[in-house]
Amino acid sequence: MDIDLAVLRMMEREREIPFDELVQIIEQAILTAYLKHTDQADHRGSDQPQPRVELDRKTGHVTVYAPVYDEEGQAIGEAPDSPDDFGRI
């Protein structure tokens, strides 16, 4: 998924909202949508690693990173994730 950074820069100028704050708001909104879409919203705050969203400030590309677990249920890292139909959200 990609975000048009020119639109964010325009909002930064017109609404006087710092660019980094806009990026954080978008990342949080996408993370919330991802958690709801994947039925993980109830697991926030647990001791398990949580998914995260990263918006590349140069290209506008958005990546969702989800924890990866081994056979024993231990977190061993993270991998990009894009569930079916998530782009429409």
Short mmCIF file of N, CA, C and O in Angstrom, two decimals:
data_model
loop_
_atom_site.label_atom_id
_atom_site.label_comp_id
_atom_site.label_asym_id
_atom_site.label_seq_id
_atom_site.Cartn_x
_atom_site.Cartn_y
_atom_site.Cartn_z
N MET A 1 0.85 -1.16 0.00
CA MET A 1 0.00 0.00 0.00
C MET A 1 0.91 1.23 0.00
O MET A 1 1.94 1.24 0.66
N ASP A 2 0.50 2.26 -0.73
CA ASP A 2 1.30 3.47 -0.81
C ASP A 2 0.45 4.69 -0.46
O ASP A 2 -0.74 4.74 -0.79
N ILE A 3 1.07 5.65 0.18
CA ILE A 3 0.44 6.91 0.56
C ILE A 3 1.09 8.02 -0.27
O ILE A 3 2.32 8.05 -0.42
N ASP A 4 0.29 8.93 -0.78
CA ASP A 4 0.82 10.06 -1.56
C ASP A 4 1.39 11.09 -0.58
O ASP A 4 0.65 11.78 0.11
N LEU A 5 2.70 11.18 -0.53
CA LEU A 5 3.36 12.08 0.42
C LEU A 5 3.10 13.54 0.09
O LEU A 5 3.14 14.39 0.99
N ALA A 6 2.81 13.85 -1.16
CA ALA A 6 2.50 15.23 -1.52
C ALA A 6 1.24 15.70 -0.79
O ALA A 6 1.15 16.86 -0.37
N VAL A 7 0.28 14.81 -0.62
CA VAL A 7 -0.93 15.16 0.10
C VAL A 7 -0.61 15.42 1.57
O VAL A 7 -1.13 16.37 2.18
N LEU A 8 0.26 14.62 2.16
CA LEU A 8 0.65 14.84 3.56
C LEU A 8 1.39 16.17 3.71
O LEU A 8 1.17 16.89 4.68
N ARG A 9 2.25 16.48 2.76
CA ARG A 9 2.98 17.76 2.81
C ARG A 9 2.01 18.93 2.68
O ARG A 9 2.17 19.96 3.34
N MET A 10 0.98 18.78 1.85
CA MET A 10 -0.03 19.81 1.70
C MET A 10 -0.79 20.01 3.02
O MET A 10 -1.02 21.13 3.46
N MET A 11 -1.17 18.90 3.66
CA MET A 11 -1.85 18.98 4.95
C MET A 11 -0.95 19.62 6.01
O MET A 11 -1.43 20.39 6.85
N GLU A 12 0.32 19.30 5.93
CA GLU A 12 1.28 19.89 6.87
C GLU A 12 1.26 21.41 6.74
O GLU A 12 1.23 22.13 7.76
N ARG A 13 1.26 21.92 5.53
CA ARG A 13 1.25 23.37 5.31
C ARG A 13 -0.10 24.00 5.65
O ARG A 13 -0.16 25.00 6.36
N GLU A 14 -1.19 23.40 5.15
CA GLU A 14 -2.51 24.00 5.31
C GLU A 14 -3.04 23.92 6.75
O GLU A 14 -3.64 24.86 7.24
N ARG A 15 -2.83 22.79 7.39
CA ARG A 15 -3.37 22.58 8.74
C ARG A 15 -2.34 22.81 9.85
O ARG A 15 -2.66 22.70 11.02
N GLU A 16 -1.10 23.07 9.43
CA GLU A 16 0.00 23.29 10.37
C GLU A 16 0.16 22.12 11.33
O GLU A 16 0.36 22.30 12.53
N ILE A 17 0.06 20.92 10.77
CA ILE A 17 0.30 19.69 11.54
C ILE A 17 1.66 19.17 11.11
O ILE A 17 1.90 18.97 9.93
N PRO A 18 2.56 18.96 12.06
CA PRO A 18 3.90 18.48 11.69
C PRO A 18 3.82 17.16 10.91
O PRO A 18 3.01 16.29 11.21
N PHE A 19 4.69 17.05 9.90
CA PHE A 19 4.71 15.87 9.04
C PHE A 19 4.87 14.58 9.84
O PHE A 19 4.16 13.60 9.61
N ASP A 20 5.79 14.57 10.80
CA ASP A 20 6.01 13.36 11.61
C ASP A 20 4.75 12.98 12.39
O ASP A 20 4.47 11.80 12.58
N GLU A 21 4.00 13.97 12.84
CA GLU A 21 2.76 13.69 13.56
C GLU A 21 1.73 13.07 12.63
O GLU A 21 1.02 12.13 13.00
N LEU A 22 1.64 13.58 11.40
CA LEU A 22 0.72 13.00 10.41
C LEU A 22 1.09 11.54 10.13
O LEU A 22 0.21 10.68 10.04
N VAL A 23 2.38 11.28 9.98
CA VAL A 23 2.84 9.92 9.72
C VAL A 23 2.46 9.01 10.88
O VAL A 23 1.94 7.91 10.67
N GLN A 24 2.67 9.46 12.10
CA GLN A 24 2.32 8.64 13.27
C GLN A 24 0.82 8.38 13.34
O GLN A 24 0.39 7.26 13.68
N ILE A 25 0.02 9.38 13.01
CA ILE A 25 -1.44 9.20 13.02
C ILE A 25 -1.85 8.15 11.98
O ILE A 25 -2.67 7.27 12.27
N ILE A 26 -1.28 8.22 10.80
CA ILE A 26 -1.60 7.26 9.75
C ILE A 26 -1.14 5.86 10.14
O ILE A 26 -1.88 4.88 9.97
N GLU A 27 0.07 5.74 10.66
CA GLU A 27 0.57 4.43 11.09
C GLU A 27 -0.33 3.83 12.16
O GLU A 27 -0.67 2.64 12.10
N GLN A 28 -0.77 4.63 13.12
CA GLN A 28 -1.64 4.12 14.19
C GLN A 28 -3.00 3.71 13.64
O GLN A 28 -3.55 2.68 14.03
N ALA A 29 -3.54 4.49 12.71
CA ALA A 29 -4.84 4.16 12.12
C ALA A 29 -4.77 2.85 11.33
O ALA A 29 -5.66 2.01 11.43
N ILE A 30 -3.69 2.69 10.57
CA ILE A 30 -3.53 1.45 9.80
C ILE A 30 -3.34 0.26 10.73
O ILE A 30 -3.90 -0.81 10.51
N LEU A 31 -2.57 0.46 11.81
CA LEU A 31 -2.38 -0.62 12.78
C LEU A 31 -3.70 -1.01 13.42
O LEU A 31 -4.01 -2.21 13.55
N THR A 32 -4.51 -0.04 13.80
CA THR A 32 -5.82 -0.33 14.41
C THR A 32 -6.69 -1.10 13.43
O THR A 32 -7.33 -2.09 13.80
N ALA A 33 -6.72 -0.67 12.17
CA ALA A 33 -7.50 -1.39 11.16
C ALA A 33 -6.98 -2.80 10.97
O ALA A 33 -7.76 -3.76 10.85
N TYR A 34 -5.66 -2.97 10.95
CA TYR A 34 -5.05 -4.30 10.78
C TYR A 34 -5.45 -5.21 11.94
O TYR A 34 -5.83 -6.36 11.74
N LEU A 35 -5.36 -4.69 13.16
CA LEU A 35 -5.69 -5.51 14.33
C LEU A 35 -7.15 -5.94 14.31
O LEU A 35 -7.48 -7.08 14.63
N LYS A 36 -8.04 -5.03 13.92
CA LYS A 36 -9.46 -5.38 13.83
C LYS A 36 -9.71 -6.37 12.71
O LYS A 36 -10.47 -7.31 12.86
N HIS A 37 -9.05 -6.15 11.57
CA HIS A 37 -9.24 -7.01 10.40
C HIS A 37 -8.74 -8.43 10.65
O HIS A 37 -9.28 -9.39 10.12
N THR A 38 -7.71 -8.56 11.47
CA THR A 38 -7.13 -9.88 11.74
C THR A 38 -7.58 -10.43 13.09
O THR A 38 -7.03 -11.41 13.58
N ASP A 39 -8.59 -9.80 13.69
CA ASP A 39 -9.14 -10.24 14.98
C ASP A 39 -8.09 -10.30 16.08
O ASP A 39 -8.14 -11.16 16.95
N GLN A 40 -7.15 -9.37 16.07
CA GLN A 40 -6.12 -9.32 17.10
C GLN A 40 -6.33 -8.14 18.05
O GLN A 40 -5.54 -7.92 18.95
N ALA A 41 -7.40 -7.37 17.86
CA ALA A 41 -7.62 -6.15 18.64
C ALA A 41 -7.70 -6.45 20.14
O ALA A 41 -7.29 -5.63 20.96
N ASP A 42 -8.19 -7.62 20.52
CA ASP A 42 -8.34 -7.95 21.94
C ASP A 42 -7.02 -8.35 22.58
O ASP A 42 -6.95 -8.48 23.80
N HIS A 43 -5.98 -8.57 21.79
CA HIS A 43 -4.71 -9.06 22.32
C HIS A 43 -3.71 -7.93 22.61
O HIS A 43 -2.61 -8.19 23.05
N ARG A 44 -4.10 -6.70 22.38
CA ARG A 44 -3.19 -5.58 22.63
C ARG A 44 -2.91 -5.48 24.12
O ARG A 44 -3.75 -5.71 24.95
N GLY A 45 -1.69 -5.13 24.44
CA GLY A 45 -1.30 -4.97 25.82
C GLY A 45 -0.80 -6.26 26.45
O GLY A 45 -0.33 -6.26 27.57
N SER A 46 -0.90 -7.37 25.74
CA SER A 46 -0.38 -8.63 26.28
C SER A 46 1.14 -8.62 26.21
O SER A 46 1.75 -7.73 25.64
N ASP A 47 1.74 -9.63 26.80
CA ASP A 47 3.20 -9.72 26.81
C ASP A 47 3.77 -10.17 25.47
O ASP A 47 4.97 -10.10 25.26
N GLN A 48 2.93 -10.63 24.58
CA GLN A 48 3.38 -11.09 23.26
C GLN A 48 3.76 -9.89 22.40
O GLN A 48 3.18 -8.81 22.52
N PRO A 49 4.72 -10.06 21.49
CA PRO A 49 5.05 -8.98 20.55
C PRO A 49 3.83 -8.60 19.72
O PRO A 49 3.01 -9.45 19.39
N GLN A 50 3.73 -7.33 19.40
CA GLN A 50 2.59 -6.82 18.66
C GLN A 50 3.00 -6.47 17.23
O GLN A 50 4.16 -6.15 16.98
N PRO A 51 2.05 -6.52 16.32
CA PRO A 51 2.34 -6.05 14.96
C PRO A 51 2.70 -4.56 15.00
O PRO A 51 2.36 -3.86 15.96
N ARG A 52 3.36 -4.10 13.95
CA ARG A 52 3.67 -2.68 13.85
C ARG A 52 3.54 -2.25 12.39
O ARG A 52 3.57 -3.08 11.49
N VAL A 53 3.36 -0.96 12.19
CA VAL A 53 3.20 -0.40 10.85
C VAL A 53 4.30 0.63 10.64
O VAL A 53 4.61 1.41 11.54
N GLU A 54 4.85 0.61 9.45
CA GLU A 54 5.90 1.57 9.11
C GLU A 54 5.58 2.23 7.79
O GLU A 54 5.36 1.56 6.78
N LEU A 55 5.52 3.57 7.79
CA LEU A 55 5.32 4.33 6.58
C LEU A 55 6.67 4.92 6.20
O LEU A 55 7.25 5.68 6.97
N ASP A 56 7.17 4.53 5.04
CA ASP A 56 8.47 5.03 4.57
C ASP A 56 8.31 6.50 4.21
O ASP A 56 7.52 6.86 3.33
N ARG A 57 9.04 7.36 4.90
CA ARG A 57 8.90 8.80 4.74
C ARG A 57 9.48 9.33 3.43
O ARG A 57 9.31 10.50 3.11
N LYS A 58 10.15 8.49 2.66
CA LYS A 58 10.69 8.91 1.37
C LYS A 58 9.84 8.43 0.20
O LYS A 58 9.67 9.13 -0.78
N THR A 59 9.30 7.21 0.32
CA THR A 59 8.55 6.64 -0.80
C THR A 59 7.04 6.63 -0.58
O THR A 59 6.28 6.52 -1.53
N GLY A 60 6.60 6.68 0.67
CA GLY A 60 5.18 6.60 0.99
C GLY A 60 4.67 5.18 1.09
O GLY A 60 3.48 4.95 1.32
N HIS A 61 5.56 4.20 0.95
CA HIS A 61 5.14 2.80 1.03
C HIS A 61 4.86 2.42 2.49
O HIS A 61 5.64 2.72 3.38
N VAL A 62 3.71 1.76 2.69
CA VAL A 62 3.31 1.33 4.03
C VAL A 62 3.50 -0.18 4.14
O VAL A 62 3.06 -0.93 3.26
N THR A 63 4.15 -0.61 5.22
CA THR A 63 4.36 -2.03 5.46
C THR A 63 3.87 -2.37 6.86
O THR A 63 4.15 -1.65 7.81
N VAL A 64 3.12 -3.47 6.94
CA VAL A 64 2.68 -4.00 8.24
C VAL A 64 3.60 -5.17 8.56
O VAL A 64 3.77 -6.08 7.75
N TYR A 65 4.21 -5.12 9.73
CA TYR A 65 5.08 -6.21 10.18
C TYR A 65 4.38 -6.96 11.31
O TYR A 65 3.94 -6.35 12.28
N ALA A 66 4.25 -8.27 11.14
CA ALA A 66 3.61 -9.12 12.14
C ALA A 66 4.64 -10.03 12.77
O ALA A 66 5.59 -10.46 12.10
N PRO A 67 4.49 -10.34 14.06
CA PRO A 67 5.43 -11.25 14.71
C PRO A 67 5.38 -12.64 14.08
O PRO A 67 4.33 -13.09 13.62
N VAL A 68 6.54 -13.29 14.07
CA VAL A 68 6.65 -14.67 13.59
C VAL A 68 7.01 -15.53 14.79
O VAL A 68 7.88 -15.17 15.59
N TYR A 69 6.34 -16.67 14.91
CA TYR A 69 6.54 -17.56 16.06
C TYR A 69 7.09 -18.91 15.60
O TYR A 69 6.79 -19.36 14.50
N ASP A 70 7.87 -19.54 16.47
CA ASP A 70 8.36 -20.89 16.18
C ASP A 70 7.31 -21.91 16.62
O ASP A 70 6.22 -21.55 17.05
N GLU A 71 7.65 -23.19 16.51
CA GLU A 71 6.71 -24.27 16.84
C GLU A 71 6.28 -24.24 18.29
O GLU A 71 5.22 -24.74 18.64
N GLU A 72 7.09 -23.67 19.16
CA GLU A 72 6.78 -23.63 20.58
C GLU A 72 6.04 -22.36 20.99
O GLU A 72 5.76 -22.15 22.17
N GLY A 73 5.73 -21.51 20.03
CA GLY A 73 4.99 -20.30 20.32
C GLY A 73 5.86 -19.13 20.76
O GLY A 73 5.34 -18.11 21.22
N GLN A 74 7.16 -19.25 20.61
CA GLN A 74 8.08 -18.17 20.97
C GLN A 74 8.29 -17.26 19.77
O GLN A 74 8.49 -17.72 18.65
N ALA A 75 8.26 -15.96 20.01
CA ALA A 75 8.50 -15.00 18.94
C ALA A 75 9.95 -15.09 18.49
O ALA A 75 10.86 -15.07 19.31
N ILE A 76 10.14 -15.22 17.17
CA ILE A 76 11.50 -15.34 16.64
C ILE A 76 11.84 -14.21 15.67
O ILE A 76 12.92 -14.20 15.10
N GLY A 77 10.93 -13.28 15.48
CA GLY A 77 11.18 -12.17 14.57
C GLY A 77 9.87 -11.61 14.06
O GLY A 77 8.83 -11.76 14.69
N GLU A 78 9.95 -10.96 12.91
CA GLU A 78 8.75 -10.41 12.29
C GLU A 78 8.88 -10.47 10.78
O GLU A 78 9.98 -10.56 10.25
N ALA A 79 7.73 -10.44 10.12
CA ALA A 79 7.70 -10.53 8.66
C ALA A 79 6.61 -9.61 8.13
O ALA A 79 5.59 -9.39 8.81
N PRO A 80 6.79 -9.07 6.93
CA PRO A 80 5.72 -8.26 6.34
C PRO A 80 4.45 -9.09 6.17
O PRO A 80 4.51 -10.28 5.87
N ASP A 81 3.31 -8.43 6.38
CA ASP A 81 2.03 -9.13 6.27
C ASP A 81 1.04 -8.22 5.54
O ASP A 81 1.00 -7.02 5.77
N SER A 82 0.28 -8.81 4.65
CA SER A 82 -0.81 -8.08 3.98
C SER A 82 -1.95 -9.05 3.77
O SER A 82 -2.00 -9.77 2.78
N PRO A 83 -2.88 -9.10 4.73
CA PRO A 83 -4.00 -10.04 4.64
C PRO A 83 -4.88 -9.74 3.43
O PRO A 83 -4.89 -8.62 2.90
N ASP A 84 -5.66 -10.75 3.01
CA ASP A 84 -6.61 -10.58 1.91
C ASP A 84 -7.56 -9.44 2.21
O ASP A 84 -8.02 -9.28 3.33
N ASP A 85 -7.88 -8.64 1.21
CA ASP A 85 -8.83 -7.54 1.30
C ASP A 85 -8.40 -6.41 2.24
O ASP A 85 -9.17 -5.50 2.48
N PHE A 86 -7.19 -6.45 2.78
CA PHE A 86 -6.78 -5.39 3.70
C PHE A 86 -6.59 -4.06 2.98
O PHE A 86 -6.84 -3.01 3.54
N GLY A 87 -6.19 -4.09 1.74
CA GLY A 87 -5.97 -2.86 0.99
C GLY A 87 -7.22 -2.02 0.84
O GLY A 87 -7.14 -0.80 0.72
N ARG A 88 -8.38 -2.64 0.89
CA ARG A 88 -9.63 -1.89 0.77
C ARG A 88 -9.94 -1.12 2.03
O ARG A 88 -10.65 -0.14 2.01
N ILE A 89 -9.42 -1.57 3.16
CA ILE A 89 -9.68 -0.88 4.43
C ILE A 89 -8.90 0.40 4.43
O ILE A 89 -9.32 1.44 4.80
#
